[in-house]
C-alpha cells in the first residue's frame, strides 16, 4: 500500500511538474492574475511592481551561486574526497544508505542551511558510487529532504532577525515587539527542539521505507558520477607558472580569509551566515587544492551548475515584487493572505494558521527576508492582541517558510545542479516527506500553543 502511494506521487510529479524555470514563469503569471482583482491593482501597477522587484535579489543570487560553486569545488579537493568516500562506505544496504544521507543532511541543515544543502547532496553522490542497487533519485531527494528543518535551526533567518538588536523590531512589527527575542525562546525552545527531532527521525524512517523494490529501482552507473581527472602539469619553469603552482600563495591568502572569519565570529560577535559559509568553503578549498591553479580549475568545473540560479532568481524576485507591491489601493497580496489567516484564528489555532499562511506565501516568495517583510507587521501585531508568545509566532512563520521548500524547486536548484537531475526526479518522494513532516509540525505547534 505504501509503495503504491509513493509510486502514485512519483508519477503525478513526473507528469505535471514542469522544469523549474517554467514553474517560476507559471507562478509569475498566477501572481500577476490574482493581484489585480484581489488588490484592486491595474495591470500597469502589477507590471511596475514586478519589474521593480526583478533585481532585488541580485546579492542573494550571487551568494547562492557562490555557495554552490565554492562548496562543489571544496568537495573536489583530494583530502575531502577521501573523507567523504570513507564515510560513504559505512552503509551496507540501500535503505541504510538512504537513512544515513537523510540524517547527515538534516543535522547539517539545522546547523547551517548552505552547508547542509551542499554537503548532503555531495555525500549522496559519493554513496551512489559505492552502493549498488540504491535508487539515485531517492538518494538525492533524501539529501534535499533534510532542508525542511533549516529555518528551525541556528541559521534560520527569522529567529536570527528576532534575536538581533539591530533589526529595528519595534518599527517593523508596529510596536508589537520592543525588545529582541533570544534564540532560547525560538530555535532552542524545548518545543521547537522536540519538533525538529521528531521530524528528522520521521523523514529518516520514511525515506528508508520509500526505497523501491526490484525493477522499480532507478540506479545510476557509478562511472557517470566520476569527474575526469586533470592531467598532471609539467614542472613549472617560468615565473608565472611558479606563481600559479605556489602552495605558499594559497596558504597566505587562505590564512588571511580564515583569520578574518575567526575574528568576526569569535571576537566581534558576527553571525555564521551565508557569507561566512561561502568564505569558509572558499578559503578551505584554496588550501586543500594545494595550488591556485588547481583551485581555479576545480572552481571552473563547478560554475556550470549555477546556471539555473542565475536564470531563475530574477523571476522569483519579480514574484516577490508582485506579492509585496502596493498600488493606489494601498493593498498588497501578501497582506491579504496574512489577514485572511488572522481573521479565522483563535489563541490556540493562531500558530497553526500562521504556519499555513507562511507555507502558502513560500511557494511564491521562497525567501526568509521576503516573509519577514510581508508577515512581521501583521502576524506579530495580531499575535500580541491574541496573547500568543512572540517566539512561537516567529517559529510558526519559520516552519511555514521551510515546509513547502520540499515541493518548491527554487531551493533545490543547487542540489539538482550537483546531482545532474531534474526537479521532477525527486519531488515525488519529497511530496511524501511534505505530508509526514506537515502533520508533525502542525501537531507540535498546537501543543506548543
Short mmCIF file of C-alpha atoms in Angstrom, two decimals:
data_model
loop_
_atom_site.label_atom_id
_atom_site.label_comp_id
_atom_site.label_asym_id
_atom_site.label_seq_id
_atom_site.Cartn_x
_atom_site.Cartn_y
_atom_site.Cartn_z
CA UNK A 1 0.00 0.00 0.00
CA UNK A 2 2.75 2.43 0.98
CA UNK A 3 4.69 1.70 -2.21
CA UNK A 4 1.55 2.30 -4.28
CA UNK A 5 1.13 5.74 -2.69
CA UNK A 6 4.79 6.53 -3.37
CA UNK A 7 4.55 5.37 -6.98
CA UNK A 8 1.42 7.48 -7.46
CA UNK A 9 3.17 10.59 -6.09
CA UNK A 10 6.23 10.00 -8.28
CA UNK A 11 4.07 9.52 -11.40
CA UNK A 12 1.96 12.57 -10.54
CA UNK A 13 5.02 14.80 -10.21
CA UNK A 14 6.67 13.33 -13.30
CA UNK A 15 3.54 14.10 -15.31
CA UNK A 16 2.63 17.55 -14.08
CA UNK A 17 5.69 19.29 -12.58
CA UNK A 18 7.43 21.33 -15.29
CA UNK A 19 11.08 22.29 -15.46
CA UNK A 20 11.92 24.73 -12.60
CA UNK A 21 12.18 27.72 -14.94
CA UNK A 22 8.72 27.01 -16.36
CA UNK A 23 7.46 26.63 -12.77
CA UNK A 24 8.79 30.12 -11.98
CA UNK A 25 7.10 31.55 -15.10
CA UNK A 26 3.76 29.93 -14.15
CA UNK A 27 3.98 31.30 -10.60
CA UNK A 28 4.67 34.75 -12.07
CA UNK A 29 1.53 34.58 -14.20
CA UNK A 30 -0.59 33.28 -11.30
CA UNK A 31 0.60 36.08 -9.01
CA UNK A 32 0.00 38.63 -11.78
CA UNK A 33 -3.57 37.49 -12.45
CA UNK A 34 -4.53 37.18 -8.76
CA UNK A 35 -3.05 40.54 -7.70
CA UNK A 36 -5.31 42.60 -9.96
CA UNK A 37 -8.77 41.65 -8.60
CA UNK A 38 -7.69 40.87 -5.04
CA UNK A 39 -5.60 44.02 -4.51
CA UNK A 40 -7.58 46.25 -6.90
CA UNK A 41 -4.44 46.96 -8.89
CA UNK A 42 -4.29 47.86 -12.58
CA UNK A 43 -2.19 45.79 -14.99
CA UNK A 44 0.29 48.67 -15.19
CA UNK A 45 0.68 48.75 -11.40
CA UNK A 46 1.30 44.99 -11.28
CA UNK A 47 3.83 45.22 -14.11
CA UNK A 48 5.64 48.02 -12.31
CA UNK A 49 5.70 46.05 -9.05
CA UNK A 50 7.04 43.01 -10.91
CA UNK A 51 9.70 44.94 -12.80
CA UNK A 52 10.72 46.85 -9.67
CA UNK A 53 11.35 43.58 -7.87
CA UNK A 54 13.22 41.69 -10.60
CA UNK A 55 16.67 42.86 -9.50
CA UNK A 56 16.01 42.94 -5.74
CA UNK A 57 17.68 39.56 -5.09
CA UNK A 58 20.92 40.11 -7.01
CA UNK A 59 23.08 39.96 -3.87
CA UNK A 60 21.32 36.84 -2.64
CA UNK A 61 21.52 35.23 -6.10
CA UNK A 62 25.28 35.79 -6.14
CA UNK A 63 25.55 34.28 -2.66
CA UNK A 64 23.57 31.22 -3.74
CA UNK A 65 25.72 30.77 -6.84
CA UNK A 66 28.89 31.09 -4.77
CA UNK A 67 27.77 28.65 -2.08
CA UNK A 68 27.08 26.10 -4.81
CA UNK A 69 30.29 26.64 -6.76
CA UNK A 70 32.63 27.03 -3.77
CA UNK A 71 31.02 24.07 -1.99
CA UNK A 72 31.40 21.87 -5.06
CA UNK A 73 35.00 22.98 -5.53
CA UNK A 74 35.76 22.23 -1.86
CA UNK A 75 34.26 18.75 -2.16
CA UNK A 76 36.51 18.11 -5.17
CA UNK A 77 39.67 18.60 -3.06
CA UNK A 78 41.59 15.31 -2.77
CA UNK A 79 41.51 15.10 1.04
CA UNK A 80 37.77 15.90 1.20
CA UNK A 81 37.09 13.31 -1.46
CA UNK A 82 38.88 10.68 0.59
CA UNK A 83 36.95 11.58 3.77
CA UNK A 84 33.56 11.54 2.05
CA UNK A 85 34.49 8.31 0.28
CA UNK A 86 35.34 6.60 3.58
CA UNK A 87 32.06 7.73 5.17
CA UNK A 88 30.11 6.57 2.12
CA UNK A 89 31.33 3.00 2.68
CA UNK A 90 29.52 2.73 6.05
CA UNK A 91 26.00 1.80 4.91
CA UNK A 92 25.58 -1.85 3.89
CA UNK A 93 22.08 -1.75 2.38
CA UNK A 94 20.23 0.71 0.11
CA UNK A 95 17.77 1.55 2.91
CA UNK A 96 20.67 2.15 5.29
CA UNK A 97 22.30 4.45 2.72
CA UNK A 98 19.08 6.46 2.37
CA UNK A 99 18.74 6.76 6.15
CA UNK A 100 22.35 7.88 6.63
CA UNK A 101 22.15 10.50 3.87
CA UNK A 102 18.88 11.86 5.29
CA UNK A 103 20.22 12.09 8.85
CA UNK A 104 23.50 13.75 7.91
CA UNK A 105 21.78 16.24 5.61
CA UNK A 106 19.11 17.17 8.17
CA UNK A 107 21.58 17.70 11.02
CA UNK A 108 23.90 19.72 8.76
CA UNK A 109 20.98 21.86 7.51
CA UNK A 110 19.86 22.54 11.09
CA UNK A 111 23.38 23.83 11.81
CA UNK A 112 23.61 25.85 8.60
CA UNK A 113 21.37 25.52 5.56
CA UNK A 114 24.00 26.41 2.93
CA UNK A 115 26.48 23.96 4.41
CA UNK A 116 23.88 21.21 4.79
CA UNK A 117 22.41 21.55 1.31
CA UNK A 118 25.77 21.18 -0.43
CA UNK A 119 27.30 18.60 1.90
CA UNK A 120 24.17 16.43 1.81
CA UNK A 121 23.97 16.11 -1.95
CA UNK A 122 27.73 15.66 -2.40
CA UNK A 123 27.67 12.88 0.18
CA UNK A 124 24.67 11.32 -1.59
CA UNK A 125 26.59 11.26 -4.88
CA UNK A 126 29.52 9.55 -3.19
CA UNK A 127 27.20 6.93 -1.67
CA UNK A 128 25.79 6.28 -5.16
CA UNK A 129 29.31 5.46 -6.34
CA UNK A 130 29.78 2.87 -3.60
CA UNK A 131 26.34 1.32 -3.15
CA UNK A 132 24.89 -0.98 -5.79
CA UNK A 133 21.13 -1.13 -6.17
CA UNK A 134 20.36 2.17 -4.45
CA UNK A 135 17.78 4.43 -6.10
CA UNK A 136 19.66 7.56 -7.18
CA UNK A 137 16.52 9.73 -7.32
CA UNK A 138 15.57 8.87 -3.74
CA UNK A 139 19.16 9.33 -2.60
CA UNK A 140 19.20 12.94 -3.84
CA UNK A 141 15.64 13.53 -2.57
CA UNK A 142 16.79 12.31 0.86
CA UNK A 143 19.71 14.73 0.81
CA UNK A 144 17.29 17.56 -0.02
CA UNK A 145 14.59 16.49 2.46
CA UNK A 146 16.78 17.47 5.41
CA UNK A 147 16.29 21.06 4.24
CA UNK A 148 12.86 21.08 5.92
CA UNK A 149 14.42 21.83 9.33
CA UNK A 150 16.74 24.65 8.35
CA UNK A 151 14.51 27.59 9.27
CA UNK A 152 14.00 25.96 12.66
CA UNK A 153 17.77 25.75 13.08
CA UNK A 154 20.52 28.07 14.20
CA UNK A 155 20.89 29.63 10.74
CA UNK A 156 17.17 30.40 10.35
CA UNK A 157 16.84 33.98 9.11
CA UNK A 158 13.71 34.89 11.10
CA UNK A 159 14.93 33.63 14.52
CA UNK A 160 18.25 35.39 13.94
CA UNK A 161 16.44 38.61 13.00
CA UNK A 162 14.30 38.36 16.13
CA UNK A 163 17.42 37.91 18.26
CA UNK A 164 19.30 40.84 16.71
CA UNK A 165 19.39 44.18 18.48
CA UNK A 166 19.98 45.88 15.12
CA UNK A 167 16.82 44.64 13.39
CA UNK A 168 14.59 47.59 14.35
CA UNK A 169 11.94 45.22 15.67
CA UNK A 170 9.63 47.82 17.17
CA UNK A 171 9.24 49.65 13.85
CA UNK A 172 8.92 46.55 11.67
CA UNK A 173 6.34 44.90 13.95
CA UNK A 174 4.44 48.15 14.50
CA UNK A 175 5.21 48.22 18.20
CA UNK A 176 4.36 44.57 18.92
CA UNK A 177 7.99 43.81 19.81
CA UNK A 178 10.04 46.30 21.80
CA UNK A 179 12.99 44.04 22.59
CA UNK A 180 14.88 41.23 20.80
CA UNK A 181 13.78 37.64 21.41
CA UNK A 182 16.73 35.38 22.32
CA UNK A 183 17.10 32.09 20.44
CA UNK A 184 16.43 30.25 23.72
CA UNK A 185 12.79 31.25 23.16
CA UNK A 186 12.74 30.30 19.48
CA UNK A 187 15.25 27.85 17.99
CA UNK A 188 16.38 26.39 21.32
CA UNK A 189 12.92 26.32 22.89
CA UNK A 190 12.24 22.72 24.05
CA UNK A 191 9.05 22.57 21.97
CA UNK A 192 10.90 23.59 18.81
CA UNK A 193 13.73 21.15 19.50
CA UNK A 194 11.20 18.38 20.03
CA UNK A 195 9.55 19.13 16.67
CA UNK A 196 12.96 19.14 14.97
CA UNK A 197 13.98 15.80 16.48
CA UNK A 198 10.68 14.09 15.64
CA UNK A 199 10.70 15.45 12.07
CA UNK A 200 14.27 14.23 11.49
CA UNK A 201 13.52 10.77 12.89
CA UNK A 202 10.33 10.57 10.83
CA UNK A 203 11.90 11.50 7.49
CA UNK A 204 14.85 9.16 8.13
CA UNK A 205 12.42 6.26 8.63
CA UNK A 206 10.04 7.28 5.83
CA UNK A 207 12.81 7.83 3.29
CA UNK A 208 14.32 4.43 4.09
CA UNK A 209 10.89 2.78 3.72
CA UNK A 210 10.32 4.55 0.39
CA UNK A 211 13.18 2.73 -1.31
CA UNK A 212 11.72 0.99 -4.39
CA UNK A 213 11.87 -2.75 -4.88
CA UNK A 214 13.21 -4.81 -7.78
CA UNK A 215 12.78 -3.32 -11.23
CA UNK A 216 11.38 -0.07 -9.83
CA UNK A 217 14.85 0.98 -8.63
CA UNK A 218 16.38 3.72 -10.78
CA UNK A 219 20.10 3.48 -10.16
CA UNK A 220 22.92 5.27 -11.92
CA UNK A 221 26.06 3.94 -13.48
CA UNK A 222 28.80 4.93 -10.97
CA UNK A 223 31.24 5.79 -13.76
CA UNK A 224 28.93 8.68 -14.75
CA UNK A 225 29.49 10.31 -11.35
CA UNK A 226 33.27 10.49 -11.62
CA UNK A 227 34.83 13.67 -12.92
CA UNK A 228 37.61 13.49 -15.46
CA UNK A 229 40.98 13.85 -13.78
CA UNK A 230 43.10 16.85 -14.64
CA UNK A 231 46.31 15.98 -16.50
CA UNK A 232 49.44 16.25 -14.41
CA UNK A 233 51.14 19.54 -15.24
CA UNK A 234 54.75 19.66 -16.21
CA UNK A 235 57.17 21.06 -13.69
CA UNK A 236 56.77 24.86 -13.66
CA UNK A 237 59.70 26.70 -15.18
CA UNK A 238 58.63 30.30 -15.83
CA UNK A 239 57.92 32.83 -13.05
CA UNK A 240 54.22 32.88 -13.95
CA UNK A 241 53.96 29.07 -13.82
CA UNK A 242 55.71 29.00 -10.46
CA UNK A 243 53.21 31.53 -9.04
CA UNK A 244 50.28 29.53 -10.44
CA UNK A 245 51.59 26.40 -8.70
CA UNK A 246 52.74 28.06 -5.50
CA UNK A 247 51.39 26.49 -2.31
CA UNK A 248 52.77 29.47 -0.39
CA UNK A 249 50.41 31.88 -2.18
CA UNK A 250 47.46 29.58 -1.46
CA UNK A 251 48.32 29.44 2.23
CA UNK A 252 48.88 33.17 2.58
CA UNK A 253 45.59 34.26 1.02
CA UNK A 254 43.64 31.50 2.78
CA UNK A 255 45.08 32.35 6.18
CA UNK A 256 44.06 35.97 5.64
CA UNK A 257 40.49 34.94 4.83
CA UNK A 258 40.18 32.39 7.62
CA UNK A 259 41.73 34.79 10.15
CA UNK A 260 39.10 37.37 9.33
CA UNK A 261 36.40 34.72 9.73
CA UNK A 262 37.69 33.73 13.19
CA UNK A 263 37.97 37.36 14.33
CA UNK A 264 34.48 38.21 13.08
CA UNK A 265 32.77 35.14 14.52
CA UNK A 266 34.53 34.73 17.86
CA UNK A 267 35.69 38.24 18.78
CA UNK A 268 33.26 40.58 17.03
CA UNK A 269 30.04 38.63 17.58
CA UNK A 270 29.39 38.11 13.88
CA UNK A 271 26.83 35.55 12.67
CA UNK A 272 27.69 32.31 10.91
CA UNK A 273 25.53 33.39 7.99
CA UNK A 274 25.63 32.60 4.29
CA UNK A 275 28.57 34.94 3.71
CA UNK A 276 30.57 33.17 6.42
CA UNK A 277 29.76 29.77 4.90
CA UNK A 278 30.99 30.96 1.49
CA UNK A 279 34.22 32.30 2.99
CA UNK A 280 34.79 29.02 4.79
CA UNK A 281 34.18 26.98 1.63
CA UNK A 282 36.30 29.32 -0.48
CA UNK A 283 39.45 29.52 1.62
CA UNK A 284 39.40 25.92 2.81
CA UNK A 285 39.06 24.96 -0.86
CA UNK A 286 42.09 27.01 -1.85
CA UNK A 287 44.19 25.42 0.90
CA UNK A 288 43.06 21.86 0.26
CA UNK A 289 43.56 22.03 -3.50
CA UNK A 290 47.17 22.94 -2.83
CA UNK A 291 47.87 25.45 -5.58
CA UNK A 292 45.99 28.44 -7.01
CA UNK A 293 45.86 26.83 -10.45
CA UNK A 294 44.32 23.61 -9.12
CA UNK A 295 41.61 25.59 -7.34
CA UNK A 296 40.86 27.71 -10.42
CA UNK A 297 40.33 24.54 -12.44
CA UNK A 298 38.07 22.97 -9.80
CA UNK A 299 36.09 26.20 -9.47
CA UNK A 300 35.68 26.47 -13.23
CA UNK A 301 34.28 22.94 -13.43
CA UNK A 302 31.64 23.81 -10.84
CA UNK A 303 30.43 27.07 -12.42
CA UNK A 304 28.08 25.49 -14.98
CA UNK A 305 25.93 24.14 -12.14
CA UNK A 306 24.94 27.69 -11.18
CA UNK A 307 23.12 28.35 -14.47
CA UNK A 308 19.65 27.65 -13.03
CA UNK A 309 20.22 30.01 -10.11
CA UNK A 310 21.38 32.85 -12.32
CA UNK A 311 18.42 32.43 -14.67
CA UNK A 312 15.61 31.93 -12.16
CA UNK A 313 16.38 34.22 -9.24
CA UNK A 314 15.32 37.40 -11.08
CA UNK A 315 11.93 35.79 -11.78
CA UNK A 316 11.36 34.90 -8.13
CA UNK A 317 12.44 38.40 -7.16
CA UNK A 318 9.81 39.71 -9.59
CA UNK A 319 7.16 37.46 -7.99
CA UNK A 320 8.16 38.86 -4.60
CA UNK A 321 7.67 42.34 -6.08
CA UNK A 322 4.10 41.43 -7.05
CA UNK A 323 3.32 39.87 -3.66
CA UNK A 324 4.68 42.82 -1.68
CA UNK A 325 3.88 45.60 -4.16
CA UNK A 326 1.24 48.22 -3.30
CA UNK A 327 -0.78 50.17 -5.86
CA UNK A 328 -3.13 53.11 -5.49
CA UNK A 329 -5.47 50.90 -3.45
CA UNK A 330 -2.84 50.60 -0.72
CA UNK A 331 -3.24 46.81 -0.59
CA UNK A 332 -0.63 44.14 -1.30
CA UNK A 333 -1.31 40.45 -1.96
CA UNK A 334 0.87 39.27 0.92
CA UNK A 335 -1.13 41.38 3.35
CA UNK A 336 -4.42 39.97 2.04
CA UNK A 337 -3.23 36.38 2.57
CA UNK A 338 -1.90 37.16 6.06
CA UNK A 339 -5.06 38.99 7.12
CA UNK A 340 -7.20 36.05 5.95
CA UNK A 341 -5.30 33.73 8.29
CA UNK A 342 -5.59 36.16 11.20
CA UNK A 343 -9.35 36.54 10.70
CA UNK A 344 -10.09 32.84 11.33
CA UNK A 345 -7.63 32.34 14.22
CA UNK A 346 -8.05 31.83 17.96
CA UNK A 347 -5.20 31.98 20.51
CA UNK A 348 -4.81 28.19 20.21
CA UNK A 349 -5.05 27.94 16.42
CA UNK A 350 -3.14 31.13 15.61
CA UNK A 351 0.31 29.47 15.35
CA UNK A 352 -1.14 26.76 13.09
CA UNK A 353 -2.78 29.24 10.70
CA UNK A 354 0.35 31.41 10.76
CA UNK A 355 2.34 28.35 9.72
CA UNK A 356 -0.07 27.53 6.88
CA UNK A 357 -0.11 31.15 5.73
CA UNK A 358 3.70 31.22 5.60
CA UNK A 359 3.67 27.89 3.72
CA UNK A 360 1.39 29.34 1.02
CA UNK A 361 3.45 32.52 0.70
CA UNK A 362 6.64 30.46 0.49
CA UNK A 363 5.52 28.99 -2.83
CA UNK A 364 5.61 32.48 -4.31
CA UNK A 365 8.24 34.15 -2.10
CA UNK A 366 10.79 31.46 -1.13
CA UNK A 367 12.86 33.87 0.95
CA UNK A 368 13.01 34.40 4.71
CA UNK A 369 13.62 38.10 4.16
CA UNK A 370 10.55 38.32 1.95
CA UNK A 371 8.44 36.57 4.57
CA UNK A 372 9.68 38.94 7.24
CA UNK A 373 8.77 41.98 5.17
CA UNK A 374 5.26 40.67 4.48
CA UNK A 375 4.29 38.97 7.72
CA UNK A 376 6.14 40.70 10.55
CA UNK A 377 3.95 43.85 10.61
CA UNK A 378 0.75 41.74 10.62
CA UNK A 379 1.45 38.48 12.43
CA UNK A 380 3.29 39.83 15.46
CA UNK A 381 0.69 42.56 15.99
CA UNK A 382 -2.20 40.08 15.74
CA UNK A 383 -0.32 37.55 17.89
CA UNK A 384 0.20 40.13 20.60
CA UNK A 385 -3.52 41.00 20.54
CA UNK A 386 -4.37 37.31 20.97
CA UNK A 387 -1.79 36.84 23.74
CA UNK A 388 0.40 34.44 21.70
CA UNK A 389 4.07 34.13 22.65
CA UNK A 390 6.03 36.12 20.01
CA UNK A 391 8.71 33.42 19.95
CA UNK A 392 6.03 30.93 18.92
CA UNK A 393 4.72 33.29 16.25
CA UNK A 394 8.22 33.69 14.84
CA UNK A 395 8.81 29.93 14.74
CA UNK A 396 5.41 29.30 13.13
CA UNK A 397 6.43 31.63 10.31
CA UNK A 398 9.84 29.95 10.13
CA UNK A 399 8.41 26.44 9.91
CA UNK A 400 5.99 27.51 7.17
CA UNK A 401 8.85 29.16 5.32
CA UNK A 402 10.77 25.86 5.39
CA UNK A 403 7.99 23.29 4.98
CA UNK A 404 6.90 23.92 1.39
CA UNK A 405 10.52 24.09 0.27
CA UNK A 406 10.06 20.33 -0.11
CA UNK A 407 7.94 20.92 -3.21
CA UNK A 408 9.33 24.31 -4.28
CA UNK A 409 12.10 23.77 -6.90
CA UNK A 410 13.68 27.15 -6.10
CA UNK A 411 15.81 25.89 -3.20
CA UNK A 412 16.50 22.54 -4.88
CA UNK A 413 18.41 24.19 -7.73
CA UNK A 414 21.89 23.86 -6.17
CA UNK A 415 21.26 20.20 -5.24
CA UNK A 416 19.85 19.39 -8.67
CA UNK A 417 22.79 21.09 -10.38
CA UNK A 418 25.30 19.00 -8.44
CA UNK A 419 23.31 15.76 -8.91
CA UNK A 420 22.53 16.49 -12.59
CA UNK A 421 18.85 15.66 -12.11
CA UNK A 422 15.56 17.45 -12.83
CA UNK A 423 13.15 18.62 -10.14
CA UNK A 424 10.55 16.07 -11.24
CA UNK A 425 13.04 13.28 -10.48
CA UNK A 426 12.99 13.96 -6.73
CA UNK A 427 9.82 15.91 -5.92
CA UNK A 428 7.56 12.85 -5.88
CA UNK A 429 9.50 11.48 -2.92
CA UNK A 430 9.63 14.92 -1.32
CA UNK A 431 5.84 15.12 -1.57
CA UNK A 432 5.59 12.17 0.85
CA UNK A 433 8.02 13.92 3.21
CA UNK A 434 5.86 17.04 2.93
CA UNK A 435 2.78 15.21 4.23
CA UNK A 436 4.63 13.42 7.02
CA UNK A 437 6.57 16.44 8.28
CA UNK A 438 3.49 18.67 7.92
CA UNK A 439 1.46 16.51 10.29
CA UNK A 440 4.26 16.57 12.86
CA UNK A 441 4.80 20.33 12.61
CA UNK A 442 1.06 21.07 12.90
CA UNK A 443 0.72 18.83 15.95
CA UNK A 444 3.84 20.33 17.52
CA UNK A 445 2.65 23.91 17.06
CA UNK A 446 -0.76 23.09 18.55
CA UNK A 447 0.89 21.51 21.58
CA UNK A 448 3.26 24.48 21.91
CA UNK A 449 0.27 26.86 21.85
#
